XYZ file of C-alpha atoms in Angstrom:
759
model
C 103.900 78.535 140.038
C 108.265 78.993 139.425
C 109.579 80.460 136.582
C 110.274 77.398 134.279
C 107.397 76.249 135.247
C 105.259 79.603 133.793
C 107.588 79.717 131.079
C 106.781 75.698 129.840
C 103.132 77.006 130.002
C 103.222 79.788 127.654
C 105.923 77.336 124.901
C 102.381 75.473 125.026
C 99.800 79.012 123.686
C 99.210 79.499 120.319
C 100.029 82.895 119.255
C 95.851 83.785 119.542
C 96.357 82.656 123.076
C 98.973 84.589 123.894
C 97.419 87.577 122.563
C 94.686 87.010 124.058
C 96.286 86.917 127.340
C 97.392 90.590 126.787
C 94.197 91.643 126.649
C 91.142 91.571 129.380
C 88.615 88.953 129.019
C 85.534 91.926 130.056
C 85.646 94.525 132.238
C 87.301 93.156 135.063
C 89.144 89.896 134.547
C 91.985 88.105 132.044
C 91.369 86.021 129.983
C 90.697 81.982 131.010
C 92.895 79.687 128.981
C 90.714 76.319 130.128
C 92.710 73.468 127.797
C 96.071 74.942 129.491
C 93.894 75.240 132.798
C 94.358 79.060 132.989
C 92.124 80.714 135.264
C 90.794 84.331 135.007
C 92.248 86.646 137.553
C 89.427 89.500 138.899
C 90.892 92.589 139.688
C 88.565 95.759 141.131
C 88.477 99.044 142.468
C 89.769 100.610 144.749
C 91.795 102.008 146.368
C 89.404 103.202 150.094
C 87.405 100.493 149.531
C 86.228 97.475 147.867
C 83.570 98.373 144.222
C 83.273 94.722 142.597
C 80.075 94.860 139.715
C 79.138 91.612 138.668
C 76.993 91.786 135.977
C 76.868 95.274 134.877
C 80.367 97.301 134.083
C 81.404 100.837 133.855
C 84.948 101.728 135.546
C 82.475 105.346 136.565
C 80.996 104.458 139.718
C 77.718 104.767 137.316
C 76.384 101.482 137.555
C 76.034 99.761 140.857
C 78.078 97.933 142.795
C 78.152 95.093 145.806
C 77.434 96.656 148.801
C 81.459 97.263 150.777
C 82.894 99.695 153.503
C 84.141 102.836 152.553
C 87.646 104.479 154.182
C 89.276 106.972 154.033
C 89.798 108.316 150.821
C 93.307 109.446 150.020
C 93.699 113.129 150.985
C 92.855 111.837 153.799
C 94.952 108.751 154.549
C 97.930 110.611 153.632
C 96.929 113.509 156.028
C 97.831 110.832 158.519
C 101.655 110.491 158.316
C 100.930 107.325 160.107
C 102.589 104.594 157.851
C 101.713 101.145 160.278
C 98.196 102.761 160.357
C 97.469 103.111 156.875
C 99.284 99.048 156.458
C 96.295 97.933 158.519
C 93.830 99.743 156.588
C 95.885 97.565 153.578
C 95.252 94.409 155.537
C 91.709 95.078 155.709
C 91.508 95.579 152.245
C 93.189 92.288 151.203
C 90.658 90.213 153.565
C 87.818 91.457 151.658
C 89.277 91.200 148.741
C 90.136 87.260 149.921
C 86.395 86.607 150.520
C 85.453 88.711 147.161
C 88.030 86.593 144.599
C 89.567 89.800 144.020
C 93.390 89.297 142.788
C 94.493 92.993 142.799
C 92.619 95.743 143.645
C 92.868 98.978 141.836
C 95.466 101.862 143.930
C 97.219 103.651 145.383
C 95.936 106.452 143.358
C 99.626 108.549 144.216
C 99.122 110.775 141.272
C 101.181 114.456 143.002
C 98.120 116.918 143.451
C 100.241 119.929 141.149
C 96.868 121.970 141.676
C 94.665 122.387 144.288
C 92.029 122.350 141.446
C 92.637 119.080 139.130
C 89.133 116.751 139.871
C 91.074 113.835 140.767
C 92.617 115.310 144.034
C 90.709 113.740 147.118
C 92.245 110.033 145.677
C 95.688 111.711 145.672
C 97.957 112.063 148.436
C 100.333 115.047 148.174
C 102.111 117.688 146.521
C 105.678 116.006 147.721
C 106.817 112.685 146.516
C 107.219 111.653 149.700
C 104.439 111.633 151.267
C 102.665 110.459 147.892
C 105.862 107.495 147.983
C 105.134 106.379 151.815
C 101.772 106.300 152.288
C 101.205 104.421 149.033
C 103.742 102.147 150.110
C 101.907 101.489 153.320
C 99.122 100.726 151.708
C 100.653 98.427 149.402
C 102.325 96.404 152.013
C 99.357 96.281 153.625
C 97.404 94.771 151.152
C 99.972 92.202 149.586
C 100.048 91.199 152.916
C 97.090 89.439 152.523
C 97.677 87.734 149.350
C 96.410 90.065 146.797
C 97.686 93.009 144.946
C 97.735 96.238 144.409
C 98.398 98.278 141.004
C 99.920 101.563 141.863
C 98.210 104.849 139.223
C 97.933 106.245 137.444
C 102.215 106.061 135.594
C 102.988 108.420 135.196
C 101.944 113.280 135.195
C 98.562 112.057 135.033
C 97.744 115.861 137.302
C 94.655 116.395 136.216
C 91.135 115.678 134.283
C 90.752 118.067 131.518
C 91.807 116.068 128.739
C 93.261 113.204 130.643
C 92.996 111.375 127.686
C 94.526 112.954 125.422
C 96.952 115.351 126.690
C 100.911 116.120 127.023
C 102.210 116.958 130.266
C 105.072 118.780 129.468
C 108.196 118.278 131.687
C 111.435 118.463 132.289
C 114.033 115.155 133.145
C 115.092 117.224 136.908
C 111.653 117.850 137.759
C 109.962 114.633 136.266
C 112.621 112.252 138.597
C 112.203 114.566 141.289
C 108.537 115.114 141.452
C 107.065 112.350 139.575
C 108.621 109.559 139.350
C 110.053 110.256 142.453
C 106.433 109.183 143.941
C 106.206 105.315 142.379
C 110.029 105.234 142.727
C 109.874 105.011 146.345
C 106.322 102.793 146.572
C 108.343 100.608 144.184
C 111.346 99.696 145.920
C 110.207 99.476 149.531
C 106.746 97.213 148.546
C 107.052 95.585 145.099
C 104.002 96.364 144.073
C 101.998 93.625 141.672
C 100.999 95.868 139.259
C 101.469 99.002 137.788
C 98.853 101.383 136.405
C 100.018 103.066 132.772
C 98.362 106.311 132.442
C 95.875 107.574 129.697
C 98.010 110.888 128.997
C 101.148 111.452 127.283
C 104.560 112.569 128.022
C 106.379 115.052 126.178
C 104.277 113.878 123.348
C 104.375 110.047 123.680
C 101.046 108.541 126.029
C 102.244 106.796 128.433
C 101.522 103.159 127.269
C 104.294 103.456 124.936
C 106.636 104.988 126.650
C 109.709 102.457 127.104
C 111.757 104.843 128.911
C 109.676 104.807 131.691
C 107.579 101.418 131.730
C 110.584 99.107 131.082
C 114.702 101.279 131.227
C 113.166 102.880 134.328
C 110.493 101.220 136.454
C 112.290 97.869 135.631
C 115.683 98.070 134.545
C 116.246 100.631 137.536
C 113.693 99.735 140.431
C 113.237 96.010 139.744
C 109.585 96.107 138.996
C 108.831 92.808 138.462
C 104.889 92.575 138.189
C 103.004 93.599 134.732
C 101.846 96.755 133.906
C 98.259 97.693 132.508
C 96.385 100.251 131.032
C 94.078 102.631 132.492
C 90.199 101.323 131.071
C 90.402 102.791 127.419
C 94.067 103.985 127.354
C 95.779 101.703 124.601
C 96.297 103.889 121.297
C 99.148 101.364 119.370
C 99.179 97.782 120.795
C 101.798 96.645 119.259
C 103.878 99.804 120.206
C 103.370 99.334 124.121
C 103.871 95.908 123.554
C 106.994 96.574 122.781
C 107.326 99.738 125.723
C 106.716 97.105 128.469
C 102.877 97.353 128.509
C 101.669 94.157 128.905
C 98.218 94.302 129.640
C 95.419 95.408 127.928
C 91.973 96.729 129.759
C 89.086 96.213 129.132
C 88.417 93.996 126.842
C 88.910 95.358 122.864
C 86.904 92.334 121.401
C 89.452 90.821 120.378
C 90.029 93.697 117.902
C 93.626 94.924 119.217
C 94.712 90.714 119.683
C 94.325 90.776 115.852
C 97.207 93.567 116.174
C 100.020 91.819 117.844
C 99.127 88.346 115.876
C 99.355 89.729 112.803
C 102.816 91.897 113.888
C 104.344 88.777 115.002
C 103.694 87.012 111.652
C 105.179 90.409 109.570
C 107.782 89.984 111.899
C 107.314 93.977 113.182
C 107.124 92.864 116.796
C 109.547 89.884 117.931
C 107.326 86.839 119.460
C 109.600 86.886 122.407
C 108.489 90.002 123.690
C 104.668 88.838 123.485
C 106.296 86.111 125.223
C 107.282 87.913 128.166
C 104.422 89.941 128.575
C 102.007 86.292 128.601
C 104.495 85.224 131.528
C 104.174 88.621 134.066
C 100.703 88.521 133.334
C 100.812 84.777 134.764
C 103.305 84.929 137.470
C 100.533 87.454 139.172
C 97.615 85.159 137.767
C 99.326 81.921 140.223
C 100.703 84.097 143.098
C 97.196 85.275 144.138
C 96.423 81.805 142.783
C 98.841 80.114 145.018
C 97.963 82.836 148.345
C 94.049 82.350 147.639
C 92.071 81.741 151.132
C 88.595 80.916 150.437
C 87.684 80.585 154.100
C 87.999 84.091 154.462
C 85.255 86.440 155.829
C 83.944 89.940 155.806
C 83.110 91.345 159.042
C 81.393 94.802 157.759
C 80.582 95.745 161.094
C 84.131 95.143 162.128
C 85.770 97.369 159.107
C 83.473 99.988 159.809
C 84.442 100.464 162.833
C 88.121 100.074 161.552
C 87.417 103.468 159.321
C 86.519 104.774 161.725
C 89.308 104.048 164.153
C 91.395 105.331 160.449
C 89.750 108.629 160.159
C 90.381 109.859 163.245
C 93.831 110.769 162.295
C 92.661 111.481 158.781
C 91.365 114.944 160.142
C 93.186 118.045 160.620
C 92.756 120.425 163.052
C 93.221 123.730 161.411
C 91.895 126.696 163.717
C 91.524 126.627 167.792
C 90.742 129.746 169.136
C 90.348 127.986 172.666
C 87.114 126.834 171.809
C 87.495 122.862 171.047
C 86.830 120.430 172.913
C 83.333 120.569 173.401
C 81.512 119.151 176.138
C 78.266 118.325 176.983
C 76.966 121.071 179.358
C 76.624 123.319 176.279
C 73.783 124.335 173.614
C 75.711 123.049 170.871
C 73.599 123.038 167.086
C 75.161 121.586 164.313
C 73.631 123.235 161.124
C 74.788 122.321 157.686
C 73.480 119.118 155.124
C 76.784 116.822 155.726
C 75.636 116.698 159.480
C 73.298 114.127 158.549
C 74.559 113.270 155.111
C 77.810 113.641 154.731
C 79.689 113.426 151.982
C 82.525 111.130 152.611
C 83.298 110.019 149.098
C 84.521 111.321 146.076
C 82.699 110.445 142.659
C 84.755 108.452 139.784
C 85.402 105.038 139.700
C 86.351 105.125 143.540
C 83.058 105.199 144.189
C 81.945 103.123 147.687
C 78.050 100.946 147.503
C 78.478 101.753 151.064
C 76.561 99.484 153.640
C 76.343 101.453 156.723
C 77.380 105.270 157.248
C 77.407 107.216 160.210
C 76.892 110.718 160.098
C 77.580 113.169 162.908
C 74.302 113.331 163.803
C 74.021 109.822 164.076
C 77.516 109.728 166.223
C 76.253 112.894 168.147
C 74.187 111.058 170.894
C 77.204 108.510 172.266
C 78.694 112.724 173.460
C 74.625 115.046 174.019
C 71.611 116.035 172.085
C 72.058 118.817 170.113
C 69.859 120.830 167.773
C 69.498 120.767 164.158
C 69.272 122.912 160.891
C 70.034 121.421 157.261
C 70.135 125.000 156.331
C 71.525 124.121 152.031
C 70.782 122.041 150.114
C 74.203 120.789 147.893
C 71.974 119.582 144.606
C 72.455 122.924 143.662
C 74.401 126.248 144.679
C 71.364 128.164 145.434
C 70.073 130.006 148.590
C 66.646 128.606 150.019
C 65.777 131.086 152.898
C 63.381 129.070 154.361
C 66.666 126.219 155.545
C 68.693 129.685 155.761
C 66.353 131.331 158.286
C 65.967 128.196 159.903
C 69.404 127.611 159.734
C 70.174 131.552 161.822
C 67.521 130.806 164.418
C 69.033 127.763 164.987
C 72.376 128.769 165.379
C 71.638 132.059 167.714
C 69.376 129.631 170.164
C 72.801 128.150 170.801
C 76.038 127.910 172.937
C 78.157 127.223 170.062
C 77.493 126.531 166.408
C 78.821 124.434 164.586
C 78.514 123.920 160.426
C 79.379 120.726 158.397
C 80.071 122.017 154.522
C 82.339 121.137 151.694
C 82.386 120.372 148.233
C 79.876 118.727 147.150
C 80.003 115.906 143.896
C 78.773 118.490 141.067
C 81.754 120.247 141.923
C 84.016 117.643 143.058
C 84.754 114.674 141.015
C 86.409 112.469 138.661
C 86.186 113.639 135.003
C 86.297 117.215 135.880
C 88.771 119.734 137.351
C 87.404 122.800 139.778
C 87.524 126.285 138.043
C 88.540 127.575 141.282
C 88.948 127.470 145.234
C 85.635 128.806 146.600
C 83.247 126.316 147.822
C 79.302 127.245 146.968
C 78.291 130.768 147.991
C 74.612 129.206 149.800
C 77.373 127.606 152.234
C 79.791 130.791 152.156
C 76.494 132.984 152.607
C 75.034 130.229 155.205
C 78.744 130.381 157.251
C 78.352 134.421 157.335
C 75.123 134.998 158.696
C 75.273 132.526 161.670
C 78.363 134.708 162.405
C 76.074 137.413 162.916
C 74.025 135.804 165.185
C 77.166 133.767 167.230
C 80.132 134.514 167.330
C 81.113 130.492 168.425
C 81.854 128.724 165.077
C 82.928 125.503 164.579
C 83.914 124.860 160.681
C 83.648 121.091 159.636
C 84.763 120.472 156.840
C 83.708 117.812 154.055
C 86.570 117.962 150.687
C 89.302 116.192 149.264
C 91.158 119.481 148.611
C 92.422 122.916 149.750
C 88.854 125.212 149.553
C 89.448 129.536 150.208
C 88.396 130.956 153.239
C 86.525 134.071 153.197
C 85.342 133.083 156.357
C 88.347 132.398 157.860
C 89.024 135.361 161.002
C 85.111 135.274 161.505
C 84.928 131.574 163.685
C 86.839 129.695 165.950
C 87.509 126.495 164.885
C 88.401 124.497 161.516
C 88.185 121.043 161.549
C 89.818 120.017 157.864
C 87.684 116.230 157.258
C 88.811 116.047 154.074
C 86.198 113.051 152.462
C 86.799 110.146 155.429
C 85.113 107.349 154.727
C 81.621 106.356 155.996
C 82.086 106.112 159.562
C 83.219 110.076 159.318
C 80.920 111.511 161.761
C 81.963 109.385 164.213
C 85.959 110.573 163.465
C 84.211 113.797 164.157
C 82.149 113.727 167.370
C 85.435 112.232 169.038
C 87.606 115.162 167.869
C 85.207 117.570 168.682
C 84.298 116.584 171.799
C 88.111 115.425 172.379
C 88.521 111.544 173.381
C 90.641 111.568 170.407
C 92.790 113.851 170.285
C 93.343 115.292 166.166
C 96.933 114.692 164.881
C 96.688 114.611 161.561
C 98.677 116.982 159.560
C 97.982 118.597 155.798
C 99.458 116.808 153.109
C 99.166 120.155 151.006
C 99.380 123.899 151.574
C 96.491 125.653 151.578
C 96.968 129.079 149.510
C 95.309 131.760 150.469
C 93.385 131.931 146.866
C 93.395 129.708 143.887
C 95.892 132.465 141.449
C 98.393 132.092 144.423
C 99.158 128.512 143.354
C 102.392 128.048 141.219
C 100.630 125.776 138.103
C 98.130 128.793 138.170
C 99.398 130.127 134.657
C 99.707 126.644 132.874
C 97.201 124.723 134.400
C 95.110 122.734 132.606
C 96.814 124.485 129.592
C 96.232 124.918 126.034
C 94.201 122.713 123.592
C 96.529 119.074 124.792
C 99.768 121.124 125.409
C 100.049 121.161 128.780
C 103.911 122.679 130.414
C 105.568 122.394 133.745
C 106.609 126.188 133.424
C 106.913 125.708 137.119
C 109.674 122.554 137.184
C 110.338 121.432 140.538
C 108.645 124.599 142.351
C 105.066 122.760 143.678
C 103.616 122.294 146.368
C 105.346 123.982 149.318
C 108.537 124.451 147.477
C 106.832 127.007 145.427
C 105.341 128.707 148.445
C 107.904 128.696 150.831
C 110.875 130.050 148.715
C 108.923 133.102 148.081
C 108.073 133.628 150.947
C 104.088 133.977 150.041
C 101.450 134.575 153.013
C 99.687 130.667 153.201
C 96.277 130.475 154.440
C 97.632 126.696 156.194
C 101.529 125.702 155.364
C 102.390 122.218 154.036
C 102.927 119.955 157.737
C 100.486 121.925 159.526
C 97.886 120.863 161.615
C 96.878 121.143 165.169
C 96.462 119.032 168.420
C 94.861 119.351 172.469
C 98.197 118.625 173.313
C 101.323 120.602 173.334
C 105.064 118.736 172.224
C 108.519 119.725 172.954
C 111.368 119.432 170.862
C 115.449 119.310 172.341
C 117.872 117.973 171.731
C 118.893 117.451 168.111
C 122.162 115.559 167.102
C 123.458 114.775 164.388
C 126.164 111.690 164.618
C 129.382 113.389 162.305
C 129.101 116.790 161.587
C 130.651 116.005 158.233
C 130.288 113.273 155.773
C 130.604 111.571 152.076
C 128.442 111.277 149.617
C 128.365 108.392 150.115
C 127.691 107.276 153.478
C 125.013 107.709 155.836
C 124.116 110.021 159.214
C 122.257 109.142 162.338
C 119.911 111.947 163.082
C 118.171 112.060 166.638
C 116.088 114.616 168.326
C 113.750 114.288 171.431
C 109.621 114.903 172.183
C 108.117 115.514 174.912
C 104.249 116.347 175.306
C 104.349 118.522 178.165
C 100.244 119.392 177.585
C 97.230 117.214 179.293
C 96.108 114.870 177.107
C 97.697 111.556 175.601
C 98.228 112.497 171.725
C 100.326 111.796 168.364
C 102.844 113.838 166.657
C 104.113 114.084 163.334
C 107.958 114.489 163.246
C 109.232 116.361 160.441
C 112.824 116.681 159.162
C 113.632 118.682 156.211
C 116.753 119.471 154.370
C 117.970 122.535 153.492
C 120.950 122.941 150.855
C 122.657 126.290 151.716
C 124.864 127.424 148.937
C 123.395 125.209 145.281
C 124.646 126.209 141.428
C 121.228 124.782 140.951
C 117.748 126.140 141.922
C 116.896 124.273 144.775
C 113.529 124.351 147.287
C 114.408 126.608 150.778
C 113.323 123.268 152.120
C 112.270 119.439 150.872
C 110.926 117.152 153.474
C 113.614 114.077 153.315
C 111.547 111.921 156.420
C 108.889 111.811 158.690
C 107.807 109.640 162.002
C 104.660 109.707 163.649
C 104.439 108.993 167.380
C 102.497 108.351 170.427
C 103.351 110.172 173.707
C 101.260 110.289 177.423
C 101.531 113.074 178.678
C 105.081 113.895 180.041
C 106.516 111.374 178.557
C 109.175 111.905 176.467
C 110.780 109.654 173.008
C 113.467 109.743 170.629
C 112.791 109.730 167.360
C 115.611 108.832 164.716
C 116.298 109.037 161.226
C 119.243 108.005 159.245
C 119.779 109.642 155.598
C 121.604 109.630 152.752
C 122.594 110.374 150.015
C 119.109 110.612 148.425
C 118.568 113.332 151.072
C 121.082 115.834 150.103
C 120.801 115.134 146.193
C 118.618 116.791 142.933
C 118.664 115.362 139.720
C 121.489 116.308 137.504
C 120.608 116.116 134.174
C 124.623 116.222 132.771
C 125.081 113.010 134.872
C 121.989 111.314 134.614
C 121.711 110.793 137.935
C 121.309 111.635 141.644
C 124.097 114.258 142.680
C 125.034 115.639 145.987
C 126.568 119.405 145.576
C 129.677 119.486 147.647
C 129.479 122.020 151.154
C 127.025 122.701 154.019
C 123.102 121.449 154.685
C 120.639 121.947 157.214
C 119.474 119.184 158.673
C 115.981 121.150 160.101
C 113.110 119.235 162.412
C 109.313 120.525 161.796
C 106.451 121.368 163.071
C 105.652 122.292 159.269
C 106.852 123.521 156.655
C 107.203 126.562 158.367
C 107.707 125.986 161.708
C 111.041 124.905 161.769
C 111.642 124.237 165.407
C 115.136 123.420 165.418
C 118.142 122.821 162.875
C 122.032 121.682 163.156
C 124.843 121.920 159.625
C 125.786 119.374 157.983
C 128.618 119.147 155.566
C 128.513 117.070 152.744
C 131.938 116.254 150.064
C 130.323 114.848 146.438
C 132.436 111.720 145.765
C 131.363 112.240 141.807
C 133.143 115.358 139.566
C 129.793 116.865 137.474
C 132.076 116.640 133.475
C 131.547 120.472 132.419
C 131.718 121.144 128.190
C 133.846 123.640 127.821
C 133.670 125.637 124.535
C 134.774 129.816 123.888
C 131.840 130.919 124.596
C 132.583 129.580 128.620
C 132.372 132.942 131.417
C 135.485 132.581 133.393
C 132.643 132.865 135.895
C 132.181 129.251 135.123
C 135.897 128.462 135.734
C 136.083 130.036 138.626
C 133.438 127.741 140.207
C 135.669 125.191 139.743
C 138.651 125.536 141.636
C 140.773 123.031 139.696
C 139.573 123.796 136.255
C 140.518 127.640 136.810
C 144.233 126.755 138.328
C 144.598 125.531 134.633
C 143.008 128.515 133.165
C 144.949 131.160 135.467
C 148.426 131.571 133.123
C 146.050 131.691 130.218
C 143.745 134.793 131.755
C 146.017 137.497 130.571
C 143.977 141.115 130.543
C 146.635 143.088 130.837
C 143.517 146.137 129.943
C 141.810 145.859 133.409
C 144.772 145.281 135.446
C 146.086 149.094 133.543
C 142.484 150.360 134.586
C 143.482 148.260 138.225
C 146.878 150.182 138.666
C 146.598 153.746 137.180
C 146.524 156.819 139.848
C 142.750 158.274 138.189
C 141.144 159.075 141.849
C 139.495 161.974 141.188
C 138.149 161.294 137.555
C 135.347 159.688 136.145
C 137.201 157.050 134.569
C 138.243 155.510 137.871
C 134.579 156.114 139.104
C 133.454 154.128 135.694
C 136.277 151.787 136.110
C 135.370 150.640 139.622
C 137.357 147.933 141.237
C 133.236 146.519 141.610
C 132.907 146.741 137.775
C 136.355 145.321 136.577
C 135.262 141.963 138.352
C 131.881 141.661 137.062
C 133.046 141.992 134.366
C 136.273 139.740 133.708
C 133.350 137.185 135.428
C 130.890 137.275 132.915
C 133.139 137.152 130.219
C 133.282 135.031 127.670
C 136.837 133.314 127.050
C 136.745 134.105 123.097
C 136.752 137.994 124.639
C 139.976 137.622 126.674
C 141.132 138.276 122.471
C 139.894 141.219 122.803
C 141.222 142.323 126.352
C 144.233 140.886 126.779
C 146.490 143.796 125.015
C 147.793 140.739 122.094
C 148.882 138.582 125.147
C 146.644 135.745 124.402
C 146.243 134.020 121.221
C 142.608 132.111 119.541
C 145.283 129.103 119.699
C 146.250 129.953 123.340
C 142.590 129.361 123.838
C 141.639 126.653 121.049
C 144.722 124.517 123.175
C 142.813 125.610 127.083
C 139.048 124.815 126.315
C 141.332 121.235 124.863
C 142.194 120.828 128.992
C 139.304 121.704 129.916
C 137.890 119.385 128.409
C 139.852 116.345 129.450
C 139.514 117.126 133.053
């Protein structure tokens, strides 16, 4: 339907009908208007599976949904660093939605992992905005290629579950732009989601649903978003203000209560009816976009999609430690220990919970390779040590050559709705690991969790495989990696700190009352740990393989550039091992010397490649202004400081293997507001300003002291050259009056300030 036809349709609606269109008909449908032939449109929870509910509705995973396929959660798919794979997953989800008549799947969830204990981190992608935006963008592109919409969420700064419906995320402008808006920006610009979901929380005191600056000025004005914005379920605060801000659709239904407020506001003149018309047009655009892309004959093959889930899961699992114990061989006597070996925790709790038709555990899948012994070892229903189960596990482990322990975080610790109190695993699982290590020196840990955990037992074990929450086929993928059918290729999309207290948000998470101050600024995750040179358990971007990769021949097509230019970067990667494998090539940028405080490394691009043994491929990156820029709050824009930058190629943020320097020249001068309180140093940092100021900086007192022959006196020692230079650097312009011996007047200084501000 054309825009003109949509406008014509809206013109035929009554005021009451238009108000009704801006609210859900129920939990999952937009309103239908039969007299005008406008159909209802169904949305459904996601984003790593279809949680379609037929009758009862809840949005929290309480009531049962249809049988579906659970793919790996965001914590795992991000670890794949494989855009093409996630697009393929998205296309599969789209086909399922088409088969079920779902127009929009509610996801991806792409909030930044500010703290490792956020209860919903399993659903989110990364601590890094580039990774979050690129992986979310890949899913969006995949889903929408099948004629089904997505709803990128939760916009904006929804980084905790504690008081999530009322808390205020208090964040400075630079941090918002570089970190929290950054993830959404790339996904919106590259993949054009059909809808955006506004979050519950406030941002700097104003509800996200009422933020015109972000919903209209930034999202639509700067980024070109052309869909509709819906509320998170129950996030509406002031319906009329939200419409004016650009929040179009309230979900779920308010049973007509907020519709009345809209009608009243239009009638009394506090809401322009044109604003309401625009919201209705946006909603109808998406309703008809799905109708025109509808595939009523779509066939949903759950078995085929289950195998797709296994394929994806193989690339979501990160090998964290391997002391010559993996891959396993079938001739060894192997024990699988832990509840999650037979009943895996493969997804998180809450609104993304999928009602899986088929679940493959490691015990189910290991028969493809060999026979193993099994002991449960613990129950995840309560953190209680069951001595009978523990004794059985120790016995089984003592009789095996290799003991593989399947442990992690249960739903009672990690779920939507609440945050974890710490990064610890259940005591009964840690105790199980300790006891097994006492009787068997060949221990491998398989972790089922959606976020980092502390690992006090790490030195005692020989192998650790981070399986994350990798969907209903996770067991098959786990054994495929354990036995070497597949070489692990995932990398950590987040830092694993040694302990929770190391995290930069530790002192301000989850805030005081309803106020959450993001005091760490842009130093989230590796940006903080790397700048501090702090020991971590495993760094951002880290992950082992069963083969080895060698990097060489890093080249830049230029050694200097203006910030309006681009630089092409190439690097050769060779598989020097004996097994085929995939490698994630990571490109970081470092500003060598900056006036603003910046991270040591910032990830600016990544590429995943597959290489056969002995094969070499050349990886190409193209970097423009944004790769070197920070967000300047004076310009309210992205800005590059003139100077040297290092282009760094790494296997992780801590393992930089190659680097080259490039000089970047800024084409934009940042205006400075000079006052009598401006220091001489402020002028020295701007060569043009300093040349103008030199004739006015008559500091006869210092010059006299410097010229006197007082080498043997206490005065000469006290008034050393370095000390005098420092005193001059940090002197405000008003201070020149006191040290010029009368050669500079106040009128002179005022004249100087005026000249500087007219540059």
